[in-house]
C-alpha cells in the first residue's frame, strides 16, 4: 500500500487513462476526489473505488473554469482535511491542420490541457505549502516533444506548456517539500483508437520499437510511482511512457 492514508485529486477520471489512475491510486490506499463532467461515468468509478473499501467523492465541473478547481480543493479539505496528491489528467485533442484550425478550437485545447493544470495547481498549492508536503503529477504527451501529423498544433503546444509548467512549479515549490513531475504517454490503447482504421492501427504499432501499444495501466503505474515515496528524490521530470517511440 504505497499510498496508505494519502488523499488524491484526479481530474479527467471518468474513463481511459484517468480512470486507471484513479483506480490504481485507490488500490494502493489513497482516498480520492475525482473530477469530470459525466455524472454517470464518474459515479461508476466512485462505486468501484468504494468497493475496495476506499473513500471517493465525485466533483462535477469543467476544468477550464477556475472555480471548478477552487471548489474541488475546498471539498477535499472539508472531507479529508488535507491534499497529498494532485493528478492533472484532464485533456482533449483535436485533429486539424494549422490552416484549417479554428481559433476557438485552438483556445479550447489550451484552456483544458494547460490552463486547467494551472488552475488546479494554484488551488491545491496553498494547502500543500501549509503542510510542507505534496505530490503533483501532470499528464503530458510525447506530442509535446516531437511533431505529430495526427494532432492539431494546439495539442502539442498545450502539452509542451504542461512540460514547462511542471519544471517551473518543481523549482518554485522545491523549498516546500512539494514534488512536481509529469508522465508523457505515447500511443496508448484507449477509446480513441476506435476511430482508427485497421491499416492506421497496424501502422502505429509498426512504428513503436516495442511493437505494441501501451495501456492506461502502463501510464497509471508511472503516476503511482511519482505520487509515492519511491520518487522522493525526483522533481521537475517528465517520464516517457511510449514504447520507445521518443527517447531522450
PDB file of N, CA, C and O in Angstrom, residues 122-195:
ATOM      1  N   UNK A 122      -2.782  25.891  -8.678  1.00  0.00           N
ATOM      2  CA  UNK A 122      -2.932  27.064  -7.817  1.00  0.00           C
ATOM      3  C   UNK A 122      -3.924  26.807  -6.686  1.00  0.00           C
ATOM      4  O   UNK A 122      -3.773  27.331  -5.579  1.00  0.00           O
ATOM      5  N   UNK A 123      -4.948  25.987  -6.960  1.00  0.00           N
ATOM      6  CA  UNK A 123      -5.963  25.724  -5.941  1.00  0.00           C
ATOM      7  C   UNK A 123      -5.427  24.866  -4.797  1.00  0.00           C
ATOM      8  O   UNK A 123      -5.797  25.061  -3.634  1.00  0.00           O
ATOM      9  N   UNK A 124      -4.560  23.885  -5.117  1.00  0.00           N
ATOM     10  CA  UNK A 124      -4.098  22.966  -4.066  1.00  0.00           C
ATOM     11  C   UNK A 124      -2.808  23.412  -3.396  1.00  0.00           C
ATOM     12  O   UNK A 124      -2.543  23.022  -2.250  1.00  0.00           O
ATOM     13  N   UNK A 125      -2.003  24.216  -4.067  1.00  0.00           N
ATOM     14  CA  UNK A 125      -0.681  24.534  -3.528  1.00  0.00           C
ATOM     15  C   UNK A 125      -0.712  25.222  -2.162  1.00  0.00           C
ATOM     16  O   UNK A 125       0.120  24.895  -1.304  1.00  0.00           O
ATOM     17  N   UNK A 126      -1.629  26.145  -1.902  1.00  0.00           N
ATOM     18  CA  UNK A 126      -1.629  26.737  -0.551  1.00  0.00           C
ATOM     19  C   UNK A 126      -1.804  25.694   0.549  1.00  0.00           C
ATOM     20  O   UNK A 126      -1.169  25.789   1.614  1.00  0.00           O
ATOM     21  N   UNK A 127      -2.630  24.687   0.315  1.00  0.00           N
ATOM     22  CA  UNK A 127      -2.835  23.642   1.318  1.00  0.00           C
ATOM     23  C   UNK A 127      -1.599  22.763   1.444  1.00  0.00           C
ATOM     24  O   UNK A 127      -1.241  22.335   2.552  1.00  0.00           O
ATOM     25  N   UNK A 128      -0.949  22.485   0.320  1.00  0.00           N
ATOM     26  CA  UNK A 128       0.273  21.688   0.363  1.00  0.00           C
ATOM     27  C   UNK A 128       1.401  22.455   1.051  1.00  0.00           C
ATOM     28  O   UNK A 128       2.168  21.887   1.843  1.00  0.00           O
ATOM     29  N   UNK A 129       1.505  23.734   0.760  1.00  0.00           N
ATOM     30  CA  UNK A 129       2.545  24.560   1.390  1.00  0.00           C
ATOM     31  C   UNK A 129       2.343  24.596   2.903  1.00  0.00           C
ATOM     32  O   UNK A 129       3.305  24.505   3.682  1.00  0.00           O
ATOM     33  N   UNK A 130       1.090  24.707   3.327  1.00  0.00           N
ATOM     34  CA  UNK A 130       0.796  24.766   4.759  1.00  0.00           C
ATOM     35  C   UNK A 130       1.259  23.504   5.480  1.00  0.00           C
ATOM     36  O   UNK A 130       1.753  23.563   6.611  1.00  0.00           O
ATOM     37  N   UNK A 131       1.131  22.358   4.805  1.00  0.00           N
ATOM     38  CA  UNK A 131       1.537  21.079   5.412  1.00  0.00           C
ATOM     39  C   UNK A 131       2.978  20.702   5.061  1.00  0.00           C
ATOM     40  O   UNK A 131       3.493  19.685   5.524  1.00  0.00           O
ATOM     41  N   UNK A 132       3.620  21.522   4.220  1.00  0.00           N
ATOM     42  CA  UNK A 132       5.000  21.254   3.785  1.00  0.00           C
ATOM     43  C   UNK A 132       5.132  19.886   3.136  1.00  0.00           C
ATOM     44  O   UNK A 132       6.076  19.144   3.380  1.00  0.00           O
ATOM     45  N   UNK A 133       4.155  19.568   2.278  1.00  0.00           N
ATOM     46  CA  UNK A 133       4.221  18.295   1.558  1.00  0.00           C
ATOM     47  C   UNK A 133       3.210  18.287   0.422  1.00  0.00           C
ATOM     48  O   UNK A 133       2.081  18.784   0.558  1.00  0.00           O
ATOM     49  N   UNK A 134       3.603  17.685  -0.696  1.00  0.00           N
ATOM     50  CA  UNK A 134       2.653  17.467  -1.778  1.00  0.00           C
ATOM     51  C   UNK A 134       3.318  16.796  -2.968  1.00  0.00           C
ATOM     52  O   UNK A 134       4.535  16.893  -3.163  1.00  0.00           O
ATOM     53  N   UNK A 135       2.508  16.108  -3.738  1.00  0.00           N
ATOM     54  CA  UNK A 135       2.959  15.491  -4.988  1.00  0.00           C
ATOM     55  C   UNK A 135       1.982  15.912  -6.086  1.00  0.00           C
ATOM     56  O   UNK A 135       0.780  15.649  -5.990  1.00  0.00           O
ATOM     57  N   UNK A 136       2.494  16.557  -7.113  1.00  0.00           N
ATOM     58  CA  UNK A 136       1.690  16.923  -8.278  1.00  0.00           C
ATOM     59  C   UNK A 136       2.232  16.162  -9.478  1.00  0.00           C
ATOM     60  O   UNK A 136       3.443  16.161  -9.725  1.00  0.00           O
ATOM     61  N   UNK A 137       1.334  15.501 -10.200  1.00  0.00           N
ATOM     62  CA  UNK A 137       1.720  14.766 -11.400  1.00  0.00           C
ATOM     63  C   UNK A 137       0.883  15.278 -12.566  1.00  0.00           C
ATOM     64  O   UNK A 137      -0.349  15.217 -12.526  1.00  0.00           O
ATOM     65  N   UNK A 138       1.551  15.781 -13.580  1.00  0.00           N
ATOM     66  CA  UNK A 138       0.882  16.307 -14.771  1.00  0.00           C
ATOM     67  C   UNK A 138       0.986  15.303 -15.918  1.00  0.00           C
ATOM     68  O   UNK A 138       2.069  14.792 -16.202  1.00  0.00           O
ATOM     69  N   UNK A 139      -0.139  15.035 -16.564  1.00  0.00           N
ATOM     70  CA  UNK A 139      -0.135  14.114 -17.706  1.00  0.00           C
ATOM     71  C   UNK A 139       0.090  14.908 -18.984  1.00  0.00           C
ATOM     72  O   UNK A 139      -0.731  15.746 -19.366  1.00  0.00           O
ATOM     73  N   UNK A 140       1.215  14.684 -19.620  1.00  0.00           N
ATOM     74  CA  UNK A 140       1.602  15.380 -20.838  1.00  0.00           C
ATOM     75  C   UNK A 140       1.385  14.452 -22.033  1.00  0.00           C
ATOM     76  O   UNK A 140       0.453  13.652 -22.055  1.00  0.00           O
ATOM     77  N   UNK A 141       2.245  14.538 -23.024  1.00  0.00           N
ATOM     78  CA  UNK A 141       2.157  13.698 -24.215  1.00  0.00           C
ATOM     79  C   UNK A 141       3.476  13.754 -24.963  1.00  0.00           C
ATOM     80  O   UNK A 141       4.164  14.779 -24.962  1.00  0.00           O
ATOM     81  N   UNK A 142       3.815  12.652 -25.637  1.00  0.00           N
ATOM     82  CA  UNK A 142       5.024  12.660 -26.464  1.00  0.00           C
ATOM     83  C   UNK A 142       4.907  13.665 -27.601  1.00  0.00           C
ATOM     84  O   UNK A 142       5.919  14.090 -28.173  1.00  0.00           O
ATOM     85  N   UNK A 143       3.676  14.084 -27.922  1.00  0.00           N
ATOM     86  CA  UNK A 143       3.476  15.092 -28.970  1.00  0.00           C
ATOM     87  C   UNK A 143       4.086  16.431 -28.573  1.00  0.00           C
ATOM     88  O   UNK A 143       4.365  17.266 -29.436  1.00  0.00           O
ATOM     89  N   UNK A 144       4.310  16.636 -27.270  1.00  0.00           N
ATOM     90  CA  UNK A 144       4.955  17.873 -26.812  1.00  0.00           C
ATOM     91  C   UNK A 144       6.401  17.953 -27.268  1.00  0.00           C
ATOM     92  O   UNK A 144       6.979  19.041 -27.346  1.00  0.00           O
ATOM     93  N   UNK A 145       7.001  16.797 -27.581  1.00  0.00           N
ATOM     94  CA  UNK A 145       8.434  16.733 -27.855  1.00  0.00           C
ATOM     95  C   UNK A 145       8.762  16.494 -29.313  1.00  0.00           C
ATOM     96  O   UNK A 145       9.904  16.646 -29.732  1.00  0.00           O
ATOM     97  N   UNK A 146       7.769  16.108 -30.096  1.00  0.00           N
ATOM     98  CA  UNK A 146       8.011  15.816 -31.499  1.00  0.00           C
ATOM     99  C   UNK A 146       6.727  16.036 -32.281  1.00  0.00           C
ATOM    100  O   UNK A 146       5.645  15.671 -31.821  1.00  0.00           O
ATOM    101  N   UNK A 147       6.822  16.635 -33.455  1.00  0.00           N
ATOM    102  CA  UNK A 147       5.646  16.901 -34.258  1.00  0.00           C
ATOM    103  C   UNK A 147       4.866  15.645 -34.586  1.00  0.00           C
ATOM    104  O   UNK A 147       5.428  14.557 -34.704  1.00  0.00           O
ATOM    105  N   UNK A 148       3.560  15.790 -34.724  1.00  0.00           N
ATOM    106  CA  UNK A 148       2.700  14.641 -34.989  1.00  0.00           C
ATOM    107  C   UNK A 148       1.589  15.064 -35.942  1.00  0.00           C
ATOM    108  O   UNK A 148       0.795  15.947 -35.628  1.00  0.00           O
ATOM    109  N   UNK A 149       1.529  14.427 -37.091  1.00  0.00           N
ATOM    110  CA  UNK A 149       0.566  14.816 -38.122  1.00  0.00           C
ATOM    111  C   UNK A 149      -0.875  14.502 -37.736  1.00  0.00           C
ATOM    112  O   UNK A 149      -1.803  15.055 -38.321  1.00  0.00           O
ATOM    113  N   UNK A 150      -1.077  13.620 -36.759  1.00  0.00           N
ATOM    114  CA  UNK A 150      -2.432  13.209 -36.406  1.00  0.00           C
ATOM    115  C   UNK A 150      -3.035  14.044 -35.284  1.00  0.00           C
ATOM    116  O   UNK A 150      -4.077  13.698 -34.747  1.00  0.00           O
ATOM    117  N   UNK A 151      -2.391  15.138 -34.931  1.00  0.00           N
ATOM    118  CA  UNK A 151      -2.900  16.011 -33.875  1.00  0.00           C
ATOM    119  C   UNK A 151      -2.864  17.456 -34.353  1.00  0.00           C
ATOM    120  O   UNK A 151      -1.992  17.849 -35.133  1.00  0.00           O
ATOM    121  N   UNK A 152      -3.813  18.242 -33.882  1.00  0.00           N
ATOM    122  CA  UNK A 152      -3.800  19.671 -34.184  1.00  0.00           C
ATOM    123  C   UNK A 152      -2.603  20.319 -33.497  1.00  0.00           C
ATOM    124  O   UNK A 152      -2.143  19.841 -32.453  1.00  0.00           O
ATOM    125  N   UNK A 153      -2.083  21.417 -34.040  1.00  0.00           N
ATOM    126  CA  UNK A 153      -0.935  22.063 -33.408  1.00  0.00           C
ATOM    127  C   UNK A 153      -1.231  22.528 -31.982  1.00  0.00           C
ATOM    128  O   UNK A 153      -0.325  22.624 -31.162  1.00  0.00           O
ATOM    129  N   UNK A 154      -2.497  22.780 -31.691  1.00  0.00           N
ATOM    130  CA  UNK A 154      -2.870  23.211 -30.346  1.00  0.00           C
ATOM    131  C   UNK A 154      -2.562  22.138 -29.301  1.00  0.00           C
ATOM    132  O   UNK A 154      -2.224  22.455 -28.156  1.00  0.00           O
ATOM    133  N   UNK A 155      -2.670  20.869 -29.694  1.00  0.00           N
ATOM    134  CA  UNK A 155      -2.449  19.784 -28.735  1.00  0.00           C
ATOM    135  C   UNK A 155      -0.988  19.729 -28.306  1.00  0.00           C
ATOM    136  O   UNK A 155      -0.666  19.739 -27.118  1.00  0.00           O
ATOM    137  N   UNK A 156      -0.086  19.671 -29.276  1.00  0.00           N
ATOM    138  CA  UNK A 156       1.330  19.638 -28.947  1.00  0.00           C
ATOM    139  C   UNK A 156       1.785  20.882 -28.208  1.00  0.00           C
ATOM    140  O   UNK A 156       2.584  20.810 -27.267  1.00  0.00           O
ATOM    141  N   UNK A 157       1.260  22.041 -28.624  1.00  0.00           N
ATOM    142  CA  UNK A 157       1.634  23.293 -27.960  1.00  0.00           C
ATOM    143  C   UNK A 157       1.170  23.299 -26.511  1.00  0.00           C
ATOM    144  O   UNK A 157       1.896  23.731 -25.605  1.00  0.00           O
ATOM    145  N   UNK A 158      -0.051  22.813 -26.278  1.00  0.00           N
ATOM    146  CA  UNK A 158      -0.580  22.804 -24.906  1.00  0.00           C
ATOM    147  C   UNK A 158       0.233  21.852 -24.024  1.00  0.00           C
ATOM    148  O   UNK A 158       0.538  22.175 -22.871  1.00  0.00           O
ATOM    149  N   UNK A 159       0.601  20.694 -24.563  1.00  0.00           N
ATOM    150  CA  UNK A 159       1.354  19.731 -23.766  1.00  0.00           C
ATOM    151  C   UNK A 159       2.802  20.184 -23.546  1.00  0.00           C
ATOM    152  O   UNK A 159       3.402  19.882 -22.506  1.00  0.00           O
ATOM    153  N   UNK A 160       3.363  20.908 -24.511  1.00  0.00           N
ATOM    154  CA  UNK A 160       4.690  21.492 -24.288  1.00  0.00           C
ATOM    155  C   UNK A 160       4.619  22.512 -23.159  1.00  0.00           C
ATOM    156  O   UNK A 160       5.543  22.613 -22.335  1.00  0.00           O
ATOM    157  N   UNK A 161       3.512  23.247 -23.106  1.00  0.00           N
ATOM    158  CA  UNK A 161       3.296  24.172 -21.997  1.00  0.00           C
ATOM    159  C   UNK A 161       3.207  23.449 -20.668  1.00  0.00           C
ATOM    160  O   UNK A 161       3.726  23.918 -19.647  1.00  0.00           O
ATOM    161  N   UNK A 162       2.543  22.302 -20.665  1.00  0.00           N
ATOM    162  CA  UNK A 162       2.450  21.488 -19.448  1.00  0.00           C
ATOM    163  C   UNK A 162       3.840  21.066 -18.984  1.00  0.00           C
ATOM    164  O   UNK A 162       4.154  21.114 -17.793  1.00  0.00           O
ATOM    165  N   UNK A 163       4.694  20.661 -19.917  1.00  0.00           N
ATOM    166  CA  UNK A 163       6.055  20.251 -19.548  1.00  0.00           C
ATOM    167  C   UNK A 163       6.816  21.396 -18.900  1.00  0.00           C
ATOM    168  O   UNK A 163       7.537  21.199 -17.905  1.00  0.00           O
ATOM    169  N   UNK A 164       6.672  22.606 -19.463  1.00  0.00           N
ATOM    170  CA  UNK A 164       7.370  23.742 -18.836  1.00  0.00           C
ATOM    171  C   UNK A 164       6.775  24.070 -17.470  1.00  0.00           C
ATOM    172  O   UNK A 164       7.502  24.328 -16.505  1.00  0.00           O
ATOM    173  N   UNK A 165       5.446  24.054 -17.379  1.00  0.00           N
ATOM    174  CA  UNK A 165       4.796  24.337 -16.100  1.00  0.00           C
ATOM    175  C   UNK A 165       5.276  23.353 -15.034  1.00  0.00           C
ATOM    176  O   UNK A 165       5.499  23.735 -13.879  1.00  0.00           O
ATOM    177  N   UNK A 166       5.445  22.094 -15.410  1.00  0.00           N
ATOM    178  CA  UNK A 166       5.960  21.082 -14.485  1.00  0.00           C
ATOM    179  C   UNK A 166       7.324  21.479 -13.952  1.00  0.00           C
ATOM    180  O   UNK A 166       7.571  21.450 -12.735  1.00  0.00           O
ATOM    181  N   UNK A 167       8.220  21.856 -14.838  1.00  0.00           N
ATOM    182  CA  UNK A 167       9.573  22.236 -14.408  1.00  0.00           C
ATOM    183  C   UNK A 167       9.552  23.499 -13.550  1.00  0.00           C
ATOM    184  O   UNK A 167      10.257  23.597 -12.537  1.00  0.00           O
ATOM    185  N   UNK A 168       8.739  24.465 -13.962  1.00  0.00           N
ATOM    186  CA  UNK A 168       8.688  25.740 -13.224  1.00  0.00           C
ATOM    187  C   UNK A 168       8.161  25.526 -11.810  1.00  0.00           C
ATOM    188  O   UNK A 168       8.744  26.018 -10.836  1.00  0.00           O
ATOM    189  N   UNK A 169       7.047  24.809 -11.690  1.00  0.00           N
ATOM    190  CA  UNK A 169       6.477  24.578 -10.368  1.00  0.00           C
ATOM    191  C   UNK A 169       7.410  23.743  -9.506  1.00  0.00           C
ATOM    192  O   UNK A 169       7.507  23.960  -8.291  1.00  0.00           O
ATOM    193  N   UNK A 170       8.091  22.774 -10.119  1.00  0.00           N
ATOM    194  CA  UNK A 170       9.031  21.947  -9.356  1.00  0.00           C
ATOM    195  C   UNK A 170      10.114  22.805  -8.718  1.00  0.00           C
ATOM    196  O   UNK A 170      10.463  22.629  -7.538  1.00  0.00           O
ATOM    197  N   UNK A 171      10.648  23.749  -9.484  1.00  0.00           N
ATOM    198  CA  UNK A 171      11.688  24.626  -8.955  1.00  0.00           C
ATOM    199  C   UNK A 171      11.132  25.567  -7.902  1.00  0.00           C
ATOM    200  O   UNK A 171      11.702  25.735  -6.817  1.00  0.00           O
ATOM    201  N   UNK A 172       9.988  26.143  -8.193  1.00  0.00           N
ATOM    202  CA  UNK A 172       9.400  27.128  -7.287  1.00  0.00           C
ATOM    203  C   UNK A 172       8.957  26.503  -5.966  1.00  0.00           C
ATOM    204  O   UNK A 172       9.044  27.128  -4.907  1.00  0.00           O
ATOM    205  N   UNK A 173       8.484  25.266  -6.013  1.00  0.00           N
ATOM    206  CA  UNK A 173       7.933  24.620  -4.819  1.00  0.00           C
ATOM    207  C   UNK A 173       8.930  23.725  -4.098  1.00  0.00           C
ATOM    208  O   UNK A 173       8.602  23.114  -3.091  1.00  0.00           O
ATOM    209  N   UNK A 174      10.156  23.643  -4.591  1.00  0.00           N
ATOM    210  CA  UNK A 174      11.127  22.705  -4.017  1.00  0.00           C
ATOM    211  C   UNK A 174      11.413  22.988  -2.547  1.00  0.00           C
ATOM    212  O   UNK A 174      11.685  22.067  -1.780  1.00  0.00           O
ATOM    213  N   UNK A 175      11.327  24.230  -2.139  1.00  0.00           N
ATOM    214  CA  UNK A 175      11.590  24.573  -0.747  1.00  0.00           C
ATOM    215  C   UNK A 175      10.456  24.215   0.196  1.00  0.00           C
ATOM    216  O   UNK A 175      10.594  24.346   1.421  1.00  0.00           O
ATOM    217  N   UNK A 176       9.342  23.762  -0.355  1.00  0.00           N
ATOM    218  CA  UNK A 176       8.174  23.407   0.457  1.00  0.00           C
ATOM    219  C   UNK A 176       7.934  21.893   0.494  1.00  0.00           C
ATOM    220  O   UNK A 176       6.851  21.452   0.881  1.00  0.00           O
ATOM    221  N   UNK A 177       8.933  21.110   0.067  1.00  0.00           N
ATOM    222  CA  UNK A 177       8.793  19.653   0.051  1.00  0.00           C
ATOM    223  C   UNK A 177       7.622  19.218  -0.839  1.00  0.00           C
ATOM    224  O   UNK A 177       6.931  18.235  -0.559  1.00  0.00           O
ATOM    225  N   UNK A 178       7.424  19.961  -1.919  1.00  0.00           N
ATOM    226  CA  UNK A 178       6.387  19.644  -2.893  1.00  0.00           C
ATOM    227  C   UNK A 178       7.064  19.215  -4.186  1.00  0.00           C
ATOM    228  O   UNK A 178       7.882  19.952  -4.748  1.00  0.00           O
ATOM    229  N   UNK A 179       6.736  18.019  -4.633  1.00  0.00           N
ATOM    230  CA  UNK A 179       7.354  17.423  -5.819  1.00  0.00           C
ATOM    231  C   UNK A 179       6.400  17.594  -6.993  1.00  0.00           C
ATOM    232  O   UNK A 179       5.210  17.284  -6.897  1.00  0.00           O
ATOM    233  N   UNK A 180       6.918  18.052  -8.121  1.00  0.00           N
ATOM    234  CA  UNK A 180       6.087  18.235  -9.316  1.00  0.00           C
ATOM    235  C   UNK A 180       6.759  17.510 -10.477  1.00  0.00           C
ATOM    236  O   UNK A 180       7.880  17.847 -10.858  1.00  0.00           O
ATOM    237  N   UNK A 181       6.086  16.514 -10.996  1.00  0.00           N
ATOM    238  CA  UNK A 181       6.614  15.724 -12.106  1.00  0.00           C
ATOM    239  C   UNK A 181       5.517  15.480 -13.133  1.00  0.00           C
ATOM    240  O   UNK A 181       4.360  15.837 -12.932  1.00  0.00           O
ATOM    241  N   UNK A 182       5.913  14.847 -14.229  1.00  0.00           N
ATOM    242  CA  UNK A 182       4.952  14.566 -15.277  1.00  0.00           C
ATOM    243  C   UNK A 182       5.155  13.187 -15.867  1.00  0.00           C
ATOM    244  O   UNK A 182       6.190  12.539 -15.664  1.00  0.00           O
ATOM    245  N   UNK A 183       4.152  12.738 -16.593  1.00  0.00           N
ATOM    246  CA  UNK A 183       4.234  11.497 -17.346  1.00  0.00           C
ATOM    247  C   UNK A 183       3.810  11.812 -18.774  1.00  0.00           C
ATOM    248  O   UNK A 183       2.862  12.563 -18.997  1.00  0.00           O
ATOM    249  N   UNK A 184       4.554  11.285 -19.726  1.00  0.00           N
ATOM    250  CA  UNK A 184       4.356  11.632 -21.132  1.00  0.00           C
ATOM    251  C   UNK A 184       4.010  10.383 -21.943  1.00  0.00           C
ATOM    252  O   UNK A 184       4.889   9.711 -22.461  1.00  0.00           O
ATOM    253  N   UNK A 185       2.712  10.072 -22.054  1.00  0.00           N
ATOM    254  CA  UNK A 185       2.325   8.880 -22.808  1.00  0.00           C
ATOM    255  C   UNK A 185       2.534   9.047 -24.306  1.00  0.00           C
ATOM    256  O   UNK A 185       2.397  10.146 -24.856  1.00  0.00           O
ATOM    257  N   UNK A 186       2.832   7.932 -24.951  1.00  0.00           N
ATOM    258  CA  UNK A 186       2.845   7.873 -26.408  1.00  0.00           C
ATOM    259  C   UNK A 186       1.579   7.184 -26.876  1.00  0.00           C
ATOM    260  O   UNK A 186       0.495   7.477 -26.375  1.00  0.00           O
ATOM    261  N   UNK A 187       1.665   6.236 -27.810  1.00  0.00           N
ATOM    262  CA  UNK A 187       0.461   5.565 -28.315  1.00  0.00           C
ATOM    263  C   UNK A 187      -0.120   4.609 -27.276  1.00  0.00           C
ATOM    264  O   UNK A 187       0.475   3.582 -26.958  1.00  0.00           O
ATOM    265  N   UNK A 188      -1.279   4.983 -26.740  1.00  0.00           N
ATOM    266  CA  UNK A 188      -1.930   4.225 -25.679  1.00  0.00           C
ATOM    267  C   UNK A 188      -3.278   3.710 -26.181  1.00  0.00           C
ATOM    268  O   UNK A 188      -4.021   4.438 -26.846  1.00  0.00           O
ATOM    269  N   UNK A 189      -3.598   2.483 -25.822  1.00  0.00           N
ATOM    270  CA  UNK A 189      -4.836   1.861 -26.286  1.00  0.00           C
ATOM    271  C   UNK A 189      -6.019   2.327 -25.439  1.00  0.00           C
ATOM    272  O   UNK A 189      -6.307   1.770 -24.382  1.00  0.00           O
ATOM    273  N   UNK A 190      -6.686   3.369 -25.897  1.00  0.00           N
ATOM    274  CA  UNK A 190      -7.871   3.907 -25.229  1.00  0.00           C
ATOM    275  C   UNK A 190      -9.034   3.895 -26.219  1.00  0.00           C
ATOM    276  O   UNK A 190      -8.911   3.409 -27.347  1.00  0.00           O
ATOM    277  N   UNK A 191     -10.167   4.469 -25.799  1.00  0.00           N
ATOM    278  CA  UNK A 191     -11.341   4.528 -26.680  1.00  0.00           C
ATOM    279  C   UNK A 191     -11.034   5.252 -27.988  1.00  0.00           C
ATOM    280  O   UNK A 191     -11.704   5.024 -28.993  1.00  0.00           O
ATOM    281  N   UNK A 192     -10.032   6.119 -27.968  1.00  0.00           N
ATOM    282  CA  UNK A 192      -9.701   6.906 -29.146  1.00  0.00           C
ATOM    283  C   UNK A 192      -9.354   6.031 -30.349  1.00  0.00           C
ATOM    284  O   UNK A 192      -9.631   6.392 -31.493  1.00  0.00           O
ATOM    285  N   UNK A 193      -8.776   4.846 -30.100  1.00  0.00           N
ATOM    286  CA  UNK A 193      -8.330   4.035 -31.236  1.00  0.00           C
ATOM    287  C   UNK A 193      -9.504   3.423 -32.002  1.00  0.00           C
ATOM    288  O   UNK A 193      -9.303   2.896 -33.096  1.00  0.00           O
ATOM    289  N   UNK A 194     -10.715   3.520 -31.429  1.00  0.00           N
ATOM    290  CA  UNK A 194     -11.887   3.049 -32.165  1.00  0.00           C
ATOM    291  C   UNK A 194     -12.113   3.868 -33.434  1.00  0.00           C
ATOM    292  O   UNK A 194     -12.798   3.433 -34.358  1.00  0.00           O
ATOM    293  N   UNK A 195     -11.526   5.070 -33.467  1.00  0.00           N
ATOM    294  CA  UNK A 195     -11.641   5.934 -34.645  1.00  0.00           C
ATOM    295  C   UNK A 195     -10.653   5.517 -35.737  1.00  0.00           C
ATOM    296  O   UNK A 195     -10.752   5.981 -36.862  1.00  0.00           O
TER     297      UNK A 195
END
